[in-house]
Coordinates of C-alpha atoms (C1' of nucleotides) in Angstrom, one line a residue:
Chain A
M1 CA 4.8 -24.3 60.8
A2 CA 6.7 -22.7 57.9
A3 CA 6.8 -18.9 57.4
S4 CA 4.2 -18.2 54.7
R5 CA 5.9 -15.0 53.5
S6 CA 9.4 -13.5 53.8
K7 CA 9.6 -10.9 56.6
P8 CA 8.4 -7.5 55.3
A9 CA 10.8 -4.6 55.7
A10 CA 9.7 -2.0 58.2
E11 CA 8.8 0.5 55.5
E12 CA 6.9 -2.0 53.3
P13 CA 3.2 -1.4 53.4
N14 CA 1.3 -4.5 54.5
R15 CA -1.3 -4.8 51.7
R16 CA -2.8 -7.9 53.2
A17 CA -3.5 -6.1 56.5
D18 CA -5.0 -3.3 54.5
I19 CA -7.4 -5.7 52.8
V20 CA -8.4 -7.2 56.1
R21 CA -9.1 -3.8 57.6
A22 CA -11.1 -2.7 54.6
A23 CA -13.0 -6.0 54.5
G24 CA -13.8 -5.7 58.2
R25 CA -15.2 -2.2 57.7
L26 CA -17.3 -3.2 54.7
F27 CA -18.5 -6.4 56.3
H28 CA -19.6 -4.4 59.3
E29 CA -21.3 -1.7 57.3
K30 CA -23.0 -3.7 54.6
G31 CA -22.7 -7.3 55.7
Y32 CA -20.7 -10.1 54.2
S33 CA -23.1 -11.0 51.4
A34 CA -23.7 -7.4 50.3
T35 CA -20.0 -6.6 50.2
T36 CA -18.3 -7.4 46.9
I37 CA -14.7 -8.1 46.1
R38 CA -14.8 -4.9 44.0
D39 CA -15.9 -2.9 47.1
I40 CA -12.9 -4.2 49.0
A41 CA -10.5 -3.8 46.2
G42 CA -11.7 -0.2 45.6
A43 CA -11.3 0.6 49.2
V44 CA -7.6 -0.2 49.1
G45 CA -6.9 1.2 45.6
M46 CA -6.7 -2.1 43.8
R47 CA -8.4 -3.5 40.7
S48 CA -11.0 -6.2 41.2
G49 CA -8.8 -9.2 40.6
S50 CA -6.0 -8.2 42.8
P51 CA -7.3 -9.1 46.3
F52 CA -7.1 -12.7 45.1
Y53 CA -3.3 -12.4 45.1
H54 CA -3.5 -12.1 48.9
F55 CA -6.6 -14.3 49.6
K56 CA -7.8 -17.4 47.8
T57 CA -11.5 -16.6 48.3
K58 CA -13.8 -14.1 49.8
Q59 CA -14.5 -16.6 52.6
D60 CA -10.8 -16.5 53.5
M61 CA -11.1 -12.7 54.0
L62 CA -14.1 -13.2 56.3
R63 CA -12.1 -15.8 58.2
A64 CA -9.2 -13.4 58.7
V65 CA -11.5 -10.6 59.9
V66 CA -13.3 -12.8 62.4
L67 CA -10.2 -14.4 63.8
E68 CA -8.7 -10.9 64.2
G69 CA -11.8 -9.9 66.1
L70 CA -11.8 -12.9 68.4
T71 CA -8.1 -12.9 69.2
A72 CA -8.1 -9.1 69.9
I73 CA -11.0 -9.2 72.3
S74 CA -9.7 -12.4 74.0
T75 CA -6.3 -10.8 74.6
A76 CA -7.8 -7.6 75.9
V77 CA -10.2 -9.3 78.4
A78 CA -7.6 -11.8 79.5
E79 CA -5.3 -9.0 80.4
A80 CA -8.0 -7.4 82.5
A81 CA -9.0 -10.7 84.1
H82 CA -5.4 -11.2 85.4
S83 CA -4.9 -7.7 86.7
G84 CA -4.9 -8.9 90.3
K85 CA -7.3 -6.3 91.5
S86 CA -10.4 -6.9 93.7
P87 CA -13.3 -9.0 92.2
R88 CA -15.4 -5.9 91.5
A89 CA -12.5 -3.9 90.0
T90 CA -11.4 -6.9 87.9
F91 CA -15.0 -7.4 86.6
E92 CA -15.3 -3.7 85.7
A93 CA -11.9 -3.8 83.9
M94 CA -13.2 -6.8 81.9
L95 CA -16.3 -5.0 80.9
R96 CA -14.2 -2.0 79.8
A97 CA -11.9 -4.3 77.8
H98 CA -14.8 -6.0 76.0
L99 CA -16.6 -2.8 75.3
G100 CA -13.3 -1.2 74.2
Q101 CA -12.9 -3.8 71.5
L102 CA -16.5 -3.7 70.5
L103 CA -16.9 0.0 70.3
G104 CA -13.4 1.4 70.0
I105 CA -12.3 2.6 66.6
E106 CA -9.4 0.1 66.3
G107 CA -11.4 -3.0 66.8
R108 CA -15.1 -2.5 66.3
D109 CA -15.2 -3.6 62.7
F110 CA -13.6 -6.9 63.5
A111 CA -15.6 -7.5 66.6
A112 CA -18.9 -6.5 65.0
T113 CA -18.2 -8.8 62.0
L114 CA -17.4 -11.6 64.5
L115 CA -20.8 -11.0 66.2
H116 CA -23.0 -10.7 63.2
E117 CA -21.5 -12.5 60.2
T118 CA -20.5 -15.9 61.6
R119 CA -23.6 -17.3 59.9
H120 CA -21.7 -17.0 56.6
L121 CA -18.7 -18.9 57.7
D122 CA -17.9 -22.3 56.2
P123 CA -18.4 -25.1 58.7
A124 CA -14.7 -25.8 58.7
V125 CA -13.9 -22.3 59.7
L126 CA -16.7 -22.2 62.2
A127 CA -15.3 -25.3 63.9
E128 CA -12.0 -23.5 64.1
L129 CA -13.6 -20.7 66.0
V130 CA -15.4 -22.7 68.5
T131 CA -12.4 -23.6 70.6
L132 CA -11.4 -19.9 70.9
K133 CA -14.9 -18.9 71.6
D134 CA -15.4 -21.5 74.4
R135 CA -12.1 -20.3 76.0
Y136 CA -13.3 -16.7 75.9
E137 CA -16.7 -17.5 77.4
S138 CA -15.1 -19.5 80.2
M139 CA -13.2 -16.4 81.2
W140 CA -16.5 -14.7 81.9
Q141 CA -17.9 -17.8 83.7
K142 CA -14.9 -17.7 86.0
A143 CA -15.3 -14.0 86.6
L144 CA -19.0 -14.6 87.7
K145 CA -17.9 -17.5 90.0
D146 CA -15.4 -15.2 91.7
L147 CA -18.1 -12.5 92.1
K148 CA -20.4 -15.0 93.7
R149 CA -17.8 -16.2 96.1
A150 CA -17.2 -12.6 97.0
G151 CA -20.9 -12.2 97.7
L152 CA -21.4 -9.6 95.0
I153 CA -23.8 -11.6 92.8
A154 CA -26.5 -14.2 93.4
D155 CA -26.5 -16.1 90.2
D156 CA -23.3 -17.3 88.4
S157 CA -25.1 -19.7 86.0
Q158 CA -24.5 -20.0 82.3
V159 CA -27.7 -18.1 81.6
A160 CA -26.5 -15.3 83.8
R161 CA -23.4 -15.1 81.6
L162 CA -25.4 -15.1 78.5
F163 CA -27.6 -12.3 79.8
L164 CA -24.5 -10.3 80.6
L165 CA -22.8 -10.9 77.3
G166 CA -26.1 -10.0 75.6
A167 CA -26.3 -6.7 77.3
L168 CA -22.6 -6.1 76.4
N169 CA -22.8 -7.2 72.7
W170 CA -26.1 -5.3 72.1
T171 CA -24.3 -2.0 72.8
V172 CA -23.1 -2.2 69.2
Q173 CA -26.7 -1.4 68.2
W174 CA -27.0 1.8 70.1
Y175 CA -23.6 3.2 71.1
R176 CA -22.5 6.3 69.3
P177 CA -18.8 7.4 69.6
D178 CA -20.0 11.1 69.6
G179 CA -22.7 10.4 72.2
S180 CA -22.7 11.6 75.7
R181 CA -21.5 8.4 77.4
T182 CA -17.9 7.1 77.5
I183 CA -17.1 3.4 77.3
A184 CA -15.9 3.6 80.9
Q185 CA -19.2 5.1 82.0
I186 CA -21.1 2.4 80.3
A187 CA -19.0 -0.3 81.9
R188 CA -19.5 1.2 85.3
Q189 CA -23.3 1.5 84.9
L190 CA -23.5 -2.2 83.8
A191 CA -21.5 -3.3 86.8
D192 CA -23.8 -1.3 89.1
L193 CA -26.8 -3.0 87.5
V194 CA -25.5 -6.5 87.7
L195 CA -23.7 -6.5 91.1
D196 CA -25.6 -6.6 94.4
K197 CA -24.7 -3.9 96.8
P198 CA -23.0 -5.5 99.7
R199 CA -25.5 -5.6 102.7
G200 CA -24.9 -3.4 105.7
K201 CA -22.5 -0.9 104.3
Chain B
M1 CA -57.4 4.0 53.2
A2 CA -58.9 2.0 50.4
A3 CA -59.0 -1.8 50.5
S4 CA -56.1 -2.9 48.4
R5 CA -57.6 -6.3 47.4
S6 CA -61.0 -7.8 47.5
K7 CA -61.8 -9.9 50.5
P8 CA -60.4 -13.4 50.1
A9 CA -62.9 -16.2 50.7
A10 CA -62.2 -18.3 53.7
E11 CA -60.9 -21.3 51.7
E12 CA -58.7 -19.2 49.4
P13 CA -55.1 -19.7 50.3
N14 CA -53.3 -16.4 51.0
R15 CA -50.3 -16.6 48.7
R16 CA -49.1 -13.2 49.8
A17 CA -48.9 -14.3 53.4
D18 CA -47.1 -17.5 52.3
I19 CA -44.5 -15.4 50.6
V20 CA -44.0 -13.2 53.7
R21 CA -43.6 -16.2 55.9
A22 CA -41.1 -17.9 53.5
A23 CA -39.2 -14.6 53.1
G24 CA -39.1 -14.2 56.9
R25 CA -37.7 -17.7 57.4
L26 CA -35.1 -17.3 54.7
F27 CA -34.0 -13.8 55.7
H28 CA -33.6 -15.1 59.2
E29 CA -31.6 -18.2 58.1
K30 CA -29.4 -16.7 55.4
G31 CA -29.8 -12.9 55.7
Y32 CA -31.5 -10.6 53.3
S33 CA -28.7 -10.2 50.8
A34 CA -27.9 -13.9 50.6
T35 CA -31.6 -14.8 50.0
T36 CA -32.7 -14.7 46.4
I37 CA -36.1 -14.2 44.9
R38 CA -35.7 -17.7 43.5
D39 CA -35.2 -19.1 47.0
I40 CA -38.4 -17.5 48.2
A41 CA -40.4 -18.5 45.1
G42 CA -39.1 -22.1 45.4
A43 CA -40.1 -22.2 49.1
V44 CA -43.8 -21.5 48.2
G45 CA -43.8 -23.5 44.9
M46 CA -43.7 -20.7 42.5
R47 CA -41.5 -19.9 39.5
S48 CA -38.9 -17.1 39.8
G49 CA -41.0 -14.3 38.3
S50 CA -44.2 -14.9 40.2
P51 CA -43.4 -13.3 43.6
F52 CA -43.4 -10.0 41.7
Y53 CA -47.1 -10.4 41.1
H54 CA -47.5 -9.9 44.9
F55 CA -44.6 -7.5 45.6
K56 CA -43.1 -4.9 43.5
T57 CA -39.5 -5.4 44.8
K58 CA -37.5 -7.6 47.1
Q59 CA -37.2 -4.6 49.4
D60 CA -41.0 -4.6 49.8
M61 CA -40.8 -8.2 51.0
L62 CA -38.3 -7.2 53.6
R63 CA -40.6 -4.3 54.6
A64 CA -43.5 -6.6 55.1
V65 CA -41.5 -9.1 57.2
V66 CA -40.1 -6.4 59.4
L67 CA -43.5 -4.6 59.9
E68 CA -45.1 -7.9 60.8
G69 CA -42.3 -8.6 63.4
L70 CA -42.6 -5.2 65.0
T71 CA -46.4 -5.0 65.2
A72 CA -46.6 -8.6 66.6
I73 CA -44.1 -8.0 69.4
S74 CA -45.6 -4.6 70.2
T75 CA -49.1 -6.1 70.5
A76 CA -47.9 -8.9 72.6
V77 CA -45.9 -6.8 75.0
A78 CA -48.6 -4.1 75.2
E79 CA -51.1 -6.7 76.3
A80 CA -48.8 -7.9 79.0
A81 CA -48.1 -4.3 80.1
H82 CA -51.8 -3.6 80.7
S83 CA -52.6 -6.7 82.5
G84 CA -53.1 -4.8 85.7
K85 CA -51.0 -7.1 87.9
S86 CA -48.3 -6.1 90.3
P87 CA -45.2 -4.3 89.0
R88 CA -43.1 -7.4 89.3
A89 CA -45.7 -9.7 87.7
T90 CA -46.4 -7.2 84.9
F91 CA -42.7 -6.9 84.2
E92 CA -42.2 -10.7 84.1
A93 CA -45.2 -11.0 81.8
M94 CA -43.6 -8.4 79.5
L95 CA -40.4 -10.4 79.4
R96 CA -42.4 -13.5 78.5
A97 CA -44.2 -11.7 75.8
H98 CA -41.1 -10.3 74.2
L99 CA -39.3 -13.6 74.4
G100 CA -42.3 -15.5 73.1
Q101 CA -42.2 -13.4 69.9
L102 CA -38.5 -13.6 69.6
L103 CA -38.1 -17.3 70.3
G104 CA -41.5 -18.8 69.6
I105 CA -42.1 -20.7 66.4
E106 CA -44.8 -18.4 65.1
G107 CA -43.0 -15.1 65.3
R108 CA -39.2 -15.7 65.6
D109 CA -38.4 -15.3 61.9
F110 CA -40.2 -12.0 61.7
A111 CA -38.7 -10.8 65.0
A112 CA -35.2 -12.0 64.1
T113 CA -35.3 -10.3 60.7
L114 CA -36.4 -7.1 62.5
L115 CA -33.4 -7.3 64.8
H116 CA -30.8 -8.1 62.3
E117 CA -31.7 -7.0 58.8
T118 CA -32.8 -3.4 59.3
R119 CA -29.5 -2.3 57.9
H120 CA -30.8 -3.3 54.5
L121 CA -34.0 -1.2 54.7
D122 CA -34.4 1.8 52.4
P123 CA -34.2 5.1 54.3
A124 CA -37.9 5.7 53.6
V125 CA -39.0 2.4 55.1
L126 CA -36.6 2.9 58.0
A127 CA -38.2 6.2 58.8
E128 CA -41.6 4.5 58.8
L129 CA -40.3 2.0 61.4
V130 CA -38.9 4.6 63.8
T131 CA -42.2 5.8 65.2
L132 CA -43.3 2.2 65.9
K133 CA -40.0 1.4 67.4
D134 CA -40.0 4.5 69.7
R135 CA -43.4 3.6 70.9
Y136 CA -42.3 0.1 71.7
E137 CA -39.3 1.2 73.6
S138 CA -41.3 3.7 75.6
M139 CA -43.4 0.9 76.9
W140 CA -40.2 -0.6 78.5
Q141 CA -39.1 2.7 79.8
K142 CA -42.4 3.1 81.5
A143 CA -42.2 -0.4 83.0
L144 CA -38.8 0.5 84.4
K145 CA -40.2 3.7 85.9
D146 CA -42.9 1.7 87.6
L147 CA -40.4 -0.8 89.0
K148 CA -38.3 2.0 90.4
R149 CA -41.3 3.6 92.1
A150 CA -42.1 0.2 93.6
G151 CA -38.6 0.0 95.0
L152 CA -37.7 -3.0 92.9
I153 CA -34.9 -1.4 90.8
A154 CA -32.3 1.2 91.4
D155 CA -31.8 2.5 87.9
D156 CA -34.5 3.3 85.4
S157 CA -32.4 5.2 82.9
Q158 CA -32.3 4.8 79.2
V159 CA -29.1 2.9 79.4
A160 CA -30.7 0.5 81.8
R161 CA -33.4 -0.1 79.3
L162 CA -30.8 -0.7 76.6
F163 CA -29.0 -3.3 78.7
L164 CA -32.2 -5.1 79.4
L165 CA -33.3 -5.2 75.8
G166 CA -29.8 -6.3 74.9
A167 CA -30.0 -9.3 77.3
L168 CA -33.4 -10.1 75.8
N169 CA -32.6 -9.7 72.2
W170 CA -29.3 -11.6 72.5
T171 CA -31.2 -14.8 73.5
V172 CA -31.8 -15.3 69.7
Q173 CA -28.1 -16.2 69.5
W174 CA -28.2 -19.0 72.1
Y175 CA -31.7 -20.2 72.8
R176 CA -32.6 -23.6 71.4
P177 CA -36.2 -24.7 71.4
D178 CA -35.1 -28.3 72.2
G179 CA -32.9 -27.1 75.0
S180 CA -33.5 -27.5 78.7
R181 CA -34.9 -24.1 79.4
T182 CA -38.4 -22.9 78.7
I183 CA -39.2 -19.3 77.7
A184 CA -41.0 -18.8 81.0
Q185 CA -37.9 -20.0 83.0
I186 CA -35.7 -17.6 81.1
A187 CA -38.0 -14.7 81.7
R188 CA -38.1 -15.5 85.4
Q189 CA -34.3 -15.8 85.7
L190 CA -33.8 -12.4 84.0
A191 CA -36.4 -10.8 86.3
D192 CA -34.5 -12.2 89.3
L193 CA -31.2 -10.9 87.9
V194 CA -32.5 -7.4 87.2
L195 CA -34.8 -6.8 90.2
D196 CA -33.5 -6.0 93.6
K197 CA -34.7 -8.2 96.4
P198 CA -36.9 -6.1 98.6
R199 CA -34.9 -5.5 101.9
G200 CA -35.9 -7.1 105.1
K201 CA -38.0 -9.9 103.8
Chain C
dC1 C1' -49.2 -16.9 38.0
dC2 C1' -45.8 -18.8 34.1
dT3 C1' -42.5 -18.4 30.1
dA4 C1' -38.8 -16.4 28.4
dC5 C1' -35.7 -13.2 28.7
dC6 C1' -32.7 -8.8 29.8
dG7 C1' -28.8 -6.1 31.5
dA8 C1' -26.0 -5.9 35.4
dT9 C1' -23.1 -7.8 38.4
dC10 C1' -20.9 -11.4 41.0
dG11 C1' -16.6 -14.4 42.6
dG12 C1' -12.9 -16.0 40.6
dT13 C1' -9.0 -17.1 37.0
dA14 C1' -5.3 -17.1 33.2
dG15 C1' -1.6 -15.0 31.7
dG16 C1' 1.4 -11.7 32.1
Chain D
dC1 C1' -0.7 -6.6 41.1
dC2 C1' -3.2 -5.5 36.4
dT3 C1' -5.9 -6.8 32.1
dA4 C1' -9.2 -9.2 30.2
dC5 C1' -12.3 -12.3 30.7
dC6 C1' -15.6 -16.4 32.1
dG7 C1' -19.8 -18.8 33.6
dA8 C1' -23.2 -18.2 36.9
dT9 C1' -26.5 -15.8 39.0
dC10 C1' -29.0 -11.9 40.3
dG11 C1' -33.5 -8.6 40.5
dG12 C1' -36.8 -7.5 37.7
dT13 C1' -40.0 -7.2 33.3
dA14 C1' -43.1 -8.0 29.1
dG15 C1' -46.5 -10.5 27.3
dG16 C1' -49.6 -13.7 27.9

DNA sequence: CCTACCGATCGGTAGG
DNA sequence: CCTACCGATCGGTAGG
């Protein structure tokens, strides 16, 4: 409702955003519990007590990281979903968008924390996430429905969606930015694997 | 090489195994870093110093849990792989075996810790795991090769294997034992999704 | 396997 | 945003 802070001038460094970014990286690398406030403070050149000027608790930092991850990936995939291309091209664009957030340098720490540290969220924050998460997953369910209608897939069930998102989300475990495969290539290969080849072509 | 302890009598409770089981459950539920020695001791009715009679460090407990998880799933899937059935039936049996360890009540805490807490392993222990893990993954690679030779799949690449294992391993995030789907049903559905229907049938 | 304990470190706070 | 600090808790140990 009310603005929580006065508008920062263009030059003014956003220390809060710095903390969220550092927290995201450390939560991703070491996990939430193994990351200390002193780690985060050190990463942005502060003393140990200072992050609490920007966040009330460590839990609030996790909340900020996870929300950033979920809104970023939702926005990216929603854009791809509404691109108005063919079902196959739309689907592949959604795969690219999801993988781009998950594996790309700008978003991966937020997204990976979202995937792996939700266990440490307070119940209240968790409830806050569920709505956003349901909305995100329904985008994929709709995409599968469209693919089935186009005859490109046999199974558009919820389990099929869970398998698909599993294959996608597991890429975090094995993808290496300096490896031989680009994100677009991975998206293409997964689309080939999941989609039936149209008969008689 | 040498037996590390004298053979326990049949009646004698195996306290070491109790600790490993409790540690597995807690590592799965709360994560390695968030689990304390006192949590584990309490779960088996000991005082806080006593687990160190059985394990030198907390890290050694993690090592025991993770090794238990990897050897159990390897054994189960290897048995399915050598069952001598058709490629399709063998593949589906392997899926069931993997999912059985991952989601079944006897093995899931070990398997889930294996999947999610390896980050906290000391480099030396991690190196120890790699050989076993490579051997396990090569079993799946071989299964894909056989499926391709049988004309049941188009892509038997490493990335295809990673997608498949991703879909499998992600089930930990959504499977509920009291849900409507059995492990065998999930295995069947994934096989249907991955395998091409033979043409002209 | 317990008792009693150690040094280190943790999240968080008061007061500036 | 820093200084200085608090109470709690941690992994681990000595001695029995």
